[in-house]
CSV table of C-alpha atoms in Angstrom, one decimal:
chain,number,residue,atom,x,y,z
A,1,MET,CA,-36.8,115.6,-9.8
A,2,ILE,CA,-35.6,111.9,-9.7
A,3,ILE,CA,-36.5,110.6,-6.2
A,4,LYS,CA,-33.1,109.3,-4.3
A,5,ASP,CA,-33.2,106.4,-2.2
A,6,GLU,CA,-32.6,107.9,1.1
A,7,GLU,CA,-35.8,110.3,0.1
A,8,VAL,CA,-38.5,107.5,-0.3
A,9,LYS,CA,-40.7,107.4,2.6
A,10,THR,CA,-42.5,104.1,3.5
A,11,LYS,CA,-43.0,101.3,5.9
A,12,LYS,CA,-44.2,98.6,4.1
A,13,SER,CA,-42.2,97.6,0.6
A,14,PRO,CA,-44.6,98.5,-2.3
A,15,PHE,CA,-43.2,94.8,-3.7
A,16,ALA,CA,-45.4,93.0,-0.9
A,17,VAL,CA,-48.4,91.1,-1.8
A,18,VAL,CA,-51.4,92.7,-0.7
A,19,GLU,CA,-54.4,90.5,-0.4
A,20,ASN,CA,-56.9,90.7,-3.1
A,21,GLU,CA,-55.1,92.5,-5.3
A,22,LYS,CA,-55.6,92.8,-8.9
A,23,LYS,CA,-53.5,93.7,-12.1
A,24,ILE,CA,-54.7,96.3,-14.5
A,25,ASN,CA,-53.8,97.0,-18.0
A,26,ASP,CA,-52.7,100.5,-18.3
A,27,GLY,CA,-51.4,100.5,-21.8
A,28,TYR,CA,-52.8,102.0,-24.9
A,29,ASP,CA,-55.7,100.3,-27.1
A,30,GLY,CA,-55.4,100.0,-30.6
A,31,TYR,CA,-52.9,98.9,-33.2
A,32,THR,CA,-49.1,100.3,-34.7
A,33,SER,CA,-47.9,98.4,-37.2
A,34,MET,CA,-43.9,97.4,-37.3
A,35,GLN,CA,-43.6,99.5,-40.4
A,36,LEU,CA,-45.0,102.7,-38.8
A,37,VAL,CA,-42.3,102.0,-36.0
A,38,LEU,CA,-39.3,101.6,-38.5
A,39,ASN,CA,-40.4,104.4,-40.2
A,40,ARG,CA,-39.9,106.5,-36.7
A,41,ILE,CA,-36.4,104.7,-36.5
A,42,GLU,CA,-35.2,106.3,-39.6
A,43,LYS,CA,-36.1,109.7,-38.4
A,44,GLY,CA,-34.2,109.0,-35.0
A,45,LEU,CA,-37.8,109.2,-33.0
A,46,ILE,CA,-36.8,106.0,-31.8
A,47,ASN,CA,-33.2,105.9,-30.7
A,48,GLU,CA,-30.4,104.2,-28.5
A,49,GLN,CA,-32.3,105.4,-25.2
A,50,ASP,CA,-35.3,103.2,-25.9
A,51,LEU,CA,-33.1,100.2,-27.4
A,52,LEU,CA,-31.5,100.3,-23.9
A,53,VAL,CA,-35.1,100.4,-21.8
A,54,LEU,CA,-36.1,97.1,-24.4
A,55,MET,CA,-32.7,95.3,-23.5
A,56,PHE,CA,-33.4,95.8,-20.0
A,57,MET,CA,-36.8,94.6,-20.2
A,58,ASN,CA,-35.5,91.7,-22.0
A,59,GLU,CA,-33.4,90.7,-18.8
A,60,TYR,CA,-35.6,91.6,-16.3
A,61,GLU,CA,-39.0,91.1,-17.6
A,62,PHE,CA,-40.9,93.5,-15.2
A,63,MET,CA,-39.8,96.8,-14.2
A,64,THR,CA,-41.2,100.5,-12.8
A,65,SER,CA,-40.1,103.6,-14.1
A,66,ARG,CA,-37.8,104.1,-11.2
A,67,GLN,CA,-35.8,100.9,-11.9
A,68,ILE,CA,-35.6,101.7,-15.7
A,69,ASN,CA,-34.2,105.1,-14.8
A,70,LYS,CA,-31.8,103.9,-12.3
A,71,LEU,CA,-30.6,101.5,-15.1
A,72,LEU,CA,-30.3,104.0,-17.8
A,73,GLU,CA,-28.1,106.4,-15.1
A,74,LEU,CA,-25.9,103.5,-14.7
A,75,LYS,CA,-25.5,103.9,-18.7
A,76,ASN,CA,-25.0,107.7,-18.2
A,77,LYS,CA,-28.4,108.1,-20.1
A,78,GLY,CA,-30.9,108.6,-17.2
A,79,PHE,CA,-33.2,111.7,-17.0
A,80,ASP,CA,-33.2,114.2,-14.8
A,81,THR,CA,-37.0,114.5,-13.9
A,82,TYR,CA,-39.9,112.1,-14.0
A,83,LYS,CA,-41.6,114.3,-16.6
A,84,LYS,CA,-38.9,113.7,-19.0
A,85,LEU,CA,-38.9,109.9,-18.4
A,86,THR,CA,-42.7,109.4,-18.4
A,87,ARG,CA,-42.7,111.4,-21.5
A,88,LYS,CA,-40.0,108.6,-22.9
A,89,LEU,CA,-41.6,105.8,-21.7
A,90,GLU,CA,-45.3,107.2,-22.9
A,91,ARG,CA,-43.8,107.7,-26.6
A,92,MET,CA,-43.1,103.6,-26.2
A,93,LEU,CA,-46.5,102.3,-25.0
A,94,LYS,CA,-48.1,104.0,-28.1
A,95,ASN,CA,-45.5,102.5,-30.7
A,96,LYS,CA,-46.1,99.1,-28.7
A,97,LEU,CA,-42.8,98.8,-27.7
A,98,LEU,CA,-43.9,98.3,-24.2
A,99,ASN,CA,-46.6,97.2,-22.1
A,100,ARG,CA,-47.9,98.7,-18.9
A,101,THR,CA,-50.0,97.3,-15.9
A,102,TYR,CA,-50.9,98.6,-12.6
A,103,PHE,CA,-52.0,97.0,-9.1
A,104,GLY,CA,-55.4,97.6,-7.9
A,105,SER,CA,-57.6,96.6,-4.4
A,106,PHE,CA,-60.6,97.6,-3.1
A,107,GLY,CA,-61.2,100.7,-5.0
A,108,THR,CA,-57.1,101.7,-4.0
A,109,LYS,CA,-54.1,101.3,-6.5
A,110,ALA,CA,-50.4,101.0,-6.2
A,111,ALA,CA,-48.1,104.1,-6.4
A,112,TYR,CA,-46.4,102.7,-9.1
A,113,LYS,CA,-46.7,101.4,-12.5
A,114,VAL,CA,-45.3,98.1,-13.7
A,115,TYR,CA,-43.9,98.2,-17.3
A,116,SER,CA,-42.9,95.0,-19.8
A,117,LEU,CA,-42.2,94.2,-23.0
A,118,ASP,CA,-44.7,94.5,-26.0
A,119,LYS,CA,-44.7,93.1,-29.8
A,120,ASN,CA,-43.2,95.4,-31.4
A,121,GLY,CA,-40.2,95.9,-28.7
A,122,LYS,CA,-39.5,92.4,-29.4
A,123,TYR,CA,-39.3,92.5,-33.0
A,124,ILE,CA,-36.8,95.5,-32.6
A,125,LEU,CA,-34.6,93.4,-30.2
A,126,GLU,CA,-34.8,90.6,-32.7
A,127,ALA,CA,-34.1,93.1,-35.9
A,128,LYS,CA,-30.8,93.8,-33.5
A,129,ASN,CA,-29.8,90.5,-33.4
A,130,ILE,CA,-30.6,90.6,-29.5
A,131,LYS,CA,-31.9,87.0,-28.5
A,132,THR,CA,-35.0,87.1,-26.7
A,133,SER,CA,-37.5,84.6,-25.5
A,134,TRP,CA,-40.5,86.8,-24.9
A,135,VAL,CA,-44.0,85.9,-26.0
A,136,PRO,CA,-47.0,87.6,-25.2
A,137,THR,CA,-48.5,85.2,-22.6
A,138,ASP,CA,-45.6,86.3,-20.4
A,139,ASN,CA,-47.4,89.7,-19.3
A,140,LEU,CA,-50.0,87.4,-17.7
A,141,LYS,CA,-48.0,86.4,-14.8
A,142,GLU,CA,-49.8,86.6,-11.1
A,143,VAL,CA,-49.2,90.1,-9.3
A,144,SER,CA,-47.1,87.7,-6.9
A,145,SER,CA,-44.7,86.6,-9.6
A,146,ILE,CA,-44.4,90.1,-10.7
A,147,LYS,CA,-43.9,91.6,-7.4
A,148,ALA,CA,-41.0,89.2,-6.6
A,149,ARG,CA,-39.5,90.1,-9.8
A,150,LEU,CA,-39.5,93.8,-8.9
A,151,ALA,CA,-37.9,93.0,-5.7
A,152,ALA,CA,-35.5,90.9,-7.1
A,153,ASN,CA,-34.5,93.6,-9.5
A,154,GLN,CA,-34.0,96.5,-6.6
A,155,VAL,CA,-31.3,94.1,-5.1
A,156,ILE,CA,-29.8,93.6,-8.6
A,157,ILE,CA,-29.7,97.4,-9.0
A,158,ALA,CA,-28.8,98.6,-5.6
A,159,ILE,CA,-25.6,96.2,-5.7
A,160,LYS,CA,-24.9,97.4,-9.3
A,161,GLU,CA,-25.4,101.1,-8.2
A,162,LYS,CA,-23.7,100.8,-4.6
A,163,CYS,CA,-21.2,98.0,-4.7
A,164,GLU,CA,-17.5,98.3,-6.0
A,165,ASN,CA,-17.3,94.7,-5.8
A,166,TYR,CA,-20.1,94.4,-8.2
A,167,ILE,CA,-19.0,92.0,-11.9
A,168,SER,CA,-22.1,91.2,-13.4
A,169,SER,CA,-25.4,89.9,-12.7
A,170,LYS,CA,-28.3,88.1,-14.8
A,171,GLY,CA,-32.1,88.6,-14.5
A,172,LYS,CA,-33.2,84.7,-15.1
A,173,ILE,CA,-31.3,81.8,-14.4
A,174,ARG,CA,-32.4,78.0,-14.1
A,175,ILE,CA,-31.0,75.5,-11.9
A,176,GLN,CA,-31.6,71.8,-12.1
A,177,ASP,CA,-31.7,69.0,-9.4
A,178,LYS,CA,-30.1,66.2,-11.2
A,179,LYS,CA,-31.2,63.6,-8.5
A,180,THR,CA,-35.3,64.5,-8.9
A,181,ILE,CA,-34.6,66.2,-12.4
A,182,LYS,CA,-36.9,69.1,-11.6
A,183,LYS,CA,-35.7,72.6,-12.6
A,184,LEU,CA,-36.2,75.8,-10.8
A,185,ASN,CA,-36.4,79.2,-12.3
A,186,THR,CA,-34.8,81.5,-10.0
A,187,LYS,CA,-35.2,85.3,-9.8
A,188,GLY,CA,-31.8,85.5,-11.1
A,189,LEU,CA,-27.7,85.6,-10.3
A,190,ILE,CA,-25.1,88.4,-9.0
A,191,GLU,CA,-21.4,87.9,-9.0
A,192,LEU,CA,-19.1,89.8,-6.8
A,193,LYS,CA,-15.2,89.6,-6.4
A,194,TYR,CA,-12.9,91.3,-3.6
A,195,ASN,CA,-9.6,90.5,-3.7
A,196,ASP,CA,-9.2,87.1,-4.1
A,197,ALA,CA,-12.8,86.3,-3.0
A,198,PHE,CA,-15.2,85.4,-5.6
A,199,ALA,CA,-19.1,84.8,-5.4
A,200,GLN,CA,-22.2,83.8,-6.8
A,201,ILE,CA,-25.3,84.4,-5.3
A,202,ILE,CA,-28.8,83.0,-6.2
A,203,LEU,CA,-31.8,85.3,-5.6
A,204,GLU,CA,-34.8,83.5,-4.3
A,205,VAL,CA,-37.9,85.5,-3.7
A,206,PRO,CA,-40.8,84.3,-1.5
A,207,ARG,CA,-44.1,86.7,-1.6
A,208,ARG,CA,-46.7,86.1,0.9
A,209,GLU,CA,-48.9,84.8,-1.7
A,210,GLU,CA,-52.0,82.7,-1.2
A,211,ASN,CA,-50.3,79.1,0.3
A,212,TRP,CA,-46.9,80.9,-0.1
A,213,LYS,CA,-45.6,78.5,2.7
A,214,GLU,CA,-46.4,75.4,0.8
A,215,LYS,CA,-45.2,76.7,-2.5
A,216,THR,CA,-42.0,78.0,-0.9
A,217,LEU,CA,-41.2,75.0,0.9
A,218,GLU,CA,-41.7,72.7,-2.6
A,219,ARG,CA,-38.6,75.2,-3.8
A,220,LEU,CA,-36.8,74.7,-0.5
A,221,LYS,CA,-36.5,71.2,-0.8
A,222,ILE,CA,-35.2,71.4,-4.6
A,223,TYR,CA,-32.6,73.6,-3.6
A,224,GLU,CA,-31.7,71.4,-0.9
A,225,SER,CA,-31.2,68.4,-3.3
A,226,PHE,CA,-29.6,70.7,-5.4
A,227,TYR,CA,-27.0,71.7,-2.9
A,228,LYS,CA,-26.4,68.4,-1.3
A,229,ASN,CA,-25.7,66.5,-4.3
A,230,PHE,CA,-23.6,69.4,-6.0
A,231,GLN,CA,-21.0,68.4,-8.4
A,232,GLU,CA,-18.6,70.8,-10.2
A,233,GLY,CA,-20.2,71.9,-13.5
A,234,ASP,CA,-23.7,71.3,-12.4
A,235,SER,CA,-26.1,74.1,-13.7
A,236,ASP,CA,-22.7,75.6,-15.0
A,237,PHE,CA,-21.6,76.3,-11.8
A,238,ILE,CA,-17.8,75.4,-10.4
A,239,LEU,CA,-18.6,75.8,-6.7
A,240,PRO,CA,-22.4,76.0,-5.0
A,241,PRO,CA,-23.2,79.5,-5.5
A,242,TYR,CA,-24.9,81.2,-2.2
A,243,LEU,CA,-28.4,81.5,-1.7
A,244,LEU,CA,-30.0,84.9,-0.9
A,245,PHE,CA,-33.5,85.0,0.3
A,246,ILE,CA,-35.4,88.4,-0.5
A,247,CYS,CA,-38.0,89.0,1.7
A,248,GLU,CA,-40.9,90.9,2.4
A,249,ASP,CA,-39.8,92.3,5.9
A,250,LYS,CA,-37.9,91.7,8.7
A,251,ARG,CA,-40.8,89.3,10.0
A,252,HIS,CA,-41.3,87.2,6.7
A,253,MET,CA,-37.6,86.4,7.0
A,254,ALA,CA,-38.2,84.6,10.3
A,255,GLU,CA,-40.9,83.2,8.4
A,256,VAL,CA,-39.1,81.7,5.9
A,257,TYR,CA,-36.4,80.6,8.1
A,258,GLU,CA,-38.5,78.6,10.4
A,259,LEU,CA,-39.8,76.7,7.2
A,260,ILE,CA,-36.7,75.9,6.9
A,261,VAL,CA,-36.1,74.7,10.3
A,262,VAL,CA,-39.6,73.0,10.9
A,263,ASN,CA,-39.0,71.1,8.4
A,264,LYS,CA,-35.7,69.8,9.0
A,265,LEU,CA,-33.8,71.1,6.0
A,266,GLN,CA,-30.0,71.6,5.7
A,267,PHE,CA,-28.4,74.2,4.1
A,268,ASN,CA,-24.7,76.1,4.1
A,269,ASN,CA,-24.0,79.3,2.8
A,270,ILE,CA,-27.3,80.9,2.9
A,271,TYR,CA,-28.3,84.8,3.4
A,272,PHE,CA,-31.7,86.7,3.9
A,273,THR,CA,-32.4,89.9,3.3
A,274,TYR,CA,-36.1,92.3,2.6
A,275,ASP,CA,-37.0,94.9,0.3
A,276,LEU,CA,-36.9,98.2,2.1
A,277,ILE,CA,-33.1,97.8,3.5
A,278,GLN,CA,-32.2,97.9,-0.3
A,279,LEU,CA,-32.8,101.9,0.0
A,280,SER,CA,-29.8,102.1,2.6
A,281,ASP,CA,-26.7,103.6,1.5
A,282,GLU,CA,-25.2,100.8,3.6
A,283,ILE,CA,-25.4,97.9,1.1
A,284,ASN,CA,-22.9,96.0,3.2
A,285,LYS,CA,-24.9,95.7,6.4
A,286,SER,CA,-28.2,94.6,4.1
A,287,TRP,CA,-27.9,90.9,4.6
A,288,PHE,CA,-28.6,88.8,8.0
A,289,VAL,CA,-28.2,85.5,8.9
A,290,PHE,CA,-30.2,83.3,11.9
A,291,LYS,CA,-27.5,82.1,14.2
A,292,GLU,CA,-28.2,79.2,17.4
A,293,GLU,CA,-26.7,80.5,20.4
A,294,ASN,CA,-27.7,78.7,23.9
A,295,ASP,CA,-30.7,77.4,22.6
A,296,MET,CA,-31.8,80.6,21.2
A,297,ILE,CA,-31.9,81.5,17.4
A,298,ASN,CA,-31.0,84.9,16.8
A,299,LEU,CA,-31.1,87.3,13.8
A,300,VAL,CA,-27.4,88.5,13.0
A,301,GLN,CA,-27.1,91.7,11.2
A,302,LEU,CA,-23.7,91.2,8.9
A,303,ASP,CA,-21.1,93.6,7.6
A,304,ILE,CA,-19.4,91.9,4.5
A,305,ASP,CA,-16.8,93.5,2.6
A,306,LEU,CA,-17.6,92.1,-0.1
A,307,LEU,CA,-21.0,94.3,-0.5
A,308,LYS,CA,-18.9,97.3,-0.1
């Protein structure tokens, strides 16, 4: 059976960075011609489900099998057992539609595997007139970058699945600070609407990689300048979007907030969340803010109607 969110038993996020963790290829060697793939399409061996998976991979870059199945379920195309899901993904791997890797460290490996596009998958998307910017080198991204992508996916999927006010989302979005002309590739955008309230939320996903504080601070400074100098139409936004930091855990949220305070950065409308709380049914209580009260900084858990 497929494990439900509330059945997941872990105290540490699977998308947290682990020291000395390496990425290991777990795909199939050899060559599968596009002509063979086309023949299988004609025979019905590659179907609508496969195309949906390719479209998900095109949008979200890297996904676990669980994330893939959750998105399929939202399209009423999901699998009821991991055996069936695995069989489907194995066929896609053999046809070079997908690539697969896993993470390992000191003789141990992660409990999940990570899927991404492969060359024949790109060809099929293009044949269906679906725009894709995927290139083979995209699969060479660092472990921390892939885990950040997986953490962002988890948030997007949780809100899609559990929030009635969800409108749309994008797995990739770029903003540009017009003052410095610097661009930031964010981990996505979520749009919500509740009565007359409308919100666009940019996802920023710090991970505790090597030198993560320096890297995060550099990005924070670009965000600060973007918001400080924001005008209608900047990066295609009418109003300044909210900024959601997706952290590894509660302590990590405090560490990111400390970076903001110590470096005297100024933000409005920023929120914090962490990986494992996305498994909760009460997604409306998954966001936090830091508030100064009586010379103390307190972490406040919110109850947000927009996320119900």
